[in-house]
Amino acid sequence: MSKQYTTVNLLKKQKTAWITLDRPQKMNAINAAMLQELSEALETIEKDSNVRCVIIMGEGKKAFSAGADITELQKLTQETAAEFSRKGQNVFSQIEALAKPVVAAINGYALGGGLELALACDFRLASSNAELGFPEMKLGIIPGWGGTQRLTWTAGAAAAKRLIMLGDRVKAEEALKMGMVDKVVSQNMLKSEAEELAQRLCTWSPAALAQAKRAINSVTRNLLELGLEKETDFFAQLFSENETKKKLGSFLGQGNKKEGDL
Ligand code: COA
């Protein structure tokens, strides 16, 4: 558990492993290094029989994660976009396949890939200032790390169409009503609530918990896998569009950008 990462922190407290996304100056945007380190941290956790539960959160007070790092998205071609999509999908599927419960503690923005990460977790706690959404339309793309599939399975097609096709960003209380999060708590209670939830989970038999997770996930697994393949194809196709390049290019380096404007 002592490995030093640069984009995530992995900390073991009693039977719970805390993974913190650690690029607060970039709203914990997920770049290739973070995906890789997240995957390595999950492998370490999987092998450690002392770890019974995982909590994932973002460093700082502003964001769980503002999604895929747009500077990396800008460089993609149709060919590399497919690989980019599969890489993210695989790491998030690793969370789903982990034989231990995973809790997302959403402190602030969970946008794009940040929301896709949270949706791959088994439980979602949100702080009252959390905002969830898929801003991909503004970038001329669609979610490519499982969001089109997992949001639809979690909250239904109507919610997925509203967030993805309209680009609506919802606050924590609304996300709760939509079934996207399990509980809303004040920001200063988020860590302790996540810890309490983890402790409750740690009281059950690890084998029973693991089998429950496997059994529940098996309901959607086959269709989810097919849907993920389609999502990758559709995501990658968009990188042949000039409009996508133009929109992605306009996010960074614009001096007059306001919050949420792309
Ligand atoms: N990728 C790369 N960098 C990102 C980022 C992302 N997804 N989200 C935020 N950042 C960077 C900003 O470029 C900025 O960097 P800088 O200080 O070097 O200029 C820094 O994080 C802080 O972000 P900023 O936009 O100044 O903060 P804000 O409080 O005004 O707005 C957000 C916060 C989350 C609303 C806004 O950053 C945003 O809309 N981010 C993009 C979200 C998105 O489209 N995600 C989906 C990607 S598929």
mmCIF file of N, CA, C and O in Angstrom, residues 91-100 102 119-122 150 213-214 217 220-221 224 228:
data_model
loop_
_atom_site.group_PDB
_atom_site.id
_atom_site.type_symbol
_atom_site.label_atom_id
_atom_site.label_comp_id
_atom_site.label_asym_id
_atom_site.label_seq_id
_atom_site.Cartn_x
_atom_site.Cartn_y
_atom_site.Cartn_z
ATOM 1 N N VAL A 91 -10.858 0.613 -17.192
ATOM 2 C CA VAL A 91 -10.546 0.934 -15.791
ATOM 3 C C VAL A 91 -11.852 1.033 -14.975
ATOM 4 O O VAL A 91 -11.937 0.533 -13.857
ATOM 5 N N PHE A 92 -12.879 1.622 -15.578
ATOM 6 C CA PHE A 92 -14.125 1.746 -14.829
ATOM 7 C C PHE A 92 -14.810 0.380 -14.674
ATOM 8 O O PHE A 92 -15.452 0.107 -13.657
ATOM 9 N N SER A 93 -14.607 -0.492 -15.668
ATOM 10 C CA SER A 93 -15.146 -1.851 -15.533
ATOM 11 C C SER A 93 -14.383 -2.618 -14.449
ATOM 12 O O SER A 93 -14.930 -3.522 -13.820
ATOM 13 N N GLN A 94 -13.112 -2.239 -14.249
ATOM 14 C CA GLN A 94 -12.308 -2.848 -13.179
ATOM 15 C C GLN A 94 -12.956 -2.535 -11.807
ATOM 16 O O GLN A 94 -12.967 -3.376 -10.916
ATOM 17 N N ILE A 95 -13.476 -1.310 -11.673
ATOM 18 C CA ILE A 95 -14.156 -0.933 -10.420
ATOM 19 C C ILE A 95 -15.388 -1.820 -10.239
ATOM 20 O O ILE A 95 -15.644 -2.347 -9.159
ATOM 21 N N GLU A 96 -16.109 -1.998 -11.348
ATOM 22 C CA GLU A 96 -17.342 -2.781 -11.287
ATOM 23 C C GLU A 96 -17.044 -4.251 -10.984
ATOM 24 O O GLU A 96 -17.811 -4.923 -10.298
ATOM 25 N N ALA A 97 -15.890 -4.727 -11.499
ATOM 26 C CA ALA A 97 -15.565 -6.144 -11.317
ATOM 27 C C ALA A 97 -14.858 -6.411 -9.987
ATOM 28 O O ALA A 97 -14.711 -7.570 -9.589
ATOM 29 N N LEU A 98 -14.413 -5.352 -9.315
ATOM 30 C CA LEU A 98 -13.700 -5.541 -8.044
ATOM 31 C C LEU A 98 -14.606 -6.269 -7.047
ATOM 32 O O LEU A 98 -15.761 -5.878 -6.871
ATOM 33 N N ALA A 99 -14.055 -7.286 -6.395
ATOM 34 C CA ALA A 99 -14.886 -8.098 -5.496
ATOM 35 C C ALA A 99 -15.058 -7.440 -4.123
ATOM 36 O O ALA A 99 -15.177 -8.122 -3.103
ATOM 37 N N LYS A 100 -15.046 -6.117 -4.108
ATOM 38 C CA LYS A 100 -15.222 -5.359 -2.854
ATOM 39 C C LYS A 100 -16.090 -4.151 -3.195
ATOM 40 O O LYS A 100 -15.990 -3.626 -4.306
ATOM 41 N N VAL A 102 -17.383 -0.452 -3.665
ATOM 42 C CA VAL A 102 -16.696 0.815 -3.928
ATOM 43 C C VAL A 102 -17.702 1.963 -3.766
ATOM 44 O O VAL A 102 -18.779 1.946 -4.362
ATOM 45 N N LEU A 119 -20.386 6.618 -11.589
ATOM 46 C CA LEU A 119 -21.458 5.686 -11.951
ATOM 47 C C LEU A 119 -20.991 4.229 -11.965
ATOM 48 O O LEU A 119 -21.801 3.313 -11.884
ATOM 49 N N ALA A 120 -19.674 4.020 -12.068
ATOM 50 C CA ALA A 120 -19.148 2.651 -12.042
ATOM 51 C C ALA A 120 -19.018 2.132 -10.609
ATOM 52 O O ALA A 120 -18.787 0.942 -10.396
ATOM 53 N N CYS A 121 -19.162 3.033 -9.629
ATOM 54 C CA CYS A 121 -19.055 2.629 -8.219
ATOM 55 C C CYS A 121 -20.378 2.014 -7.754
ATOM 56 O O CYS A 121 -21.418 2.190 -8.391
ATOM 57 N N ASP A 122 -20.331 1.333 -6.620
ATOM 58 C CA ASP A 122 -21.541 0.662 -6.124
ATOM 59 C C ASP A 122 -22.464 1.611 -5.364
ATOM 60 O O ASP A 122 -23.675 1.400 -5.309
ATOM 61 N N ARG A 150 -24.046 3.459 -18.449
ATOM 62 C CA ARG A 150 -24.282 3.345 -16.997
ATOM 63 C C ARG A 150 -25.307 4.348 -16.494
ATOM 64 O O ARG A 150 -26.047 4.057 -15.567
ATOM 65 N N LYS A 213 -22.447 -8.522 -5.155
ATOM 66 C CA LYS A 213 -22.052 -7.569 -6.205
ATOM 67 C C LYS A 213 -22.006 -8.270 -7.568
ATOM 68 O O LYS A 213 -22.535 -7.763 -8.559
ATOM 69 N N ARG A 214 -21.396 -9.455 -7.592
ATOM 70 C CA ARG A 214 -21.304 -10.198 -8.859
ATOM 71 C C ARG A 214 -22.682 -10.536 -9.402
ATOM 72 O O ARG A 214 -22.958 -10.395 -10.596
ATOM 73 N N ASN A 217 -24.489 -7.355 -10.619
ATOM 74 C CA ASN A 217 -23.886 -6.847 -11.859
ATOM 75 C C ASN A 217 -24.119 -7.773 -13.052
ATOM 76 O O ASN A 217 -24.106 -7.327 -14.199
ATOM 77 N N THR A 220 -26.877 -6.913 -15.751
ATOM 78 C CA THR A 220 -26.664 -5.963 -16.841
ATOM 79 C C THR A 220 -25.404 -6.261 -17.665
ATOM 80 O O THR A 220 -25.201 -5.662 -18.715
ATOM 81 N N ARG A 221 -24.543 -7.151 -17.172
ATOM 82 C CA ARG A 221 -23.194 -7.315 -17.726
ATOM 83 C C ARG A 221 -23.157 -7.481 -19.254
ATOM 84 O O ARG A 221 -22.462 -6.764 -19.962
ATOM 85 N N LEU A 224 -24.437 -4.489 -21.092
ATOM 86 C CA LEU A 224 -23.519 -3.376 -20.844
ATOM 87 C C LEU A 224 -22.295 -3.503 -21.751
ATOM 88 O O LEU A 224 -21.869 -2.529 -22.380
ATOM 89 N N LEU A 228 -21.115 -0.827 -24.423
ATOM 90 C CA LEU A 228 -19.817 -0.145 -24.328
ATOM 91 C C LEU A 228 -19.095 -0.172 -25.676
ATOM 92 O O LEU A 228 -18.475 0.807 -26.087
#
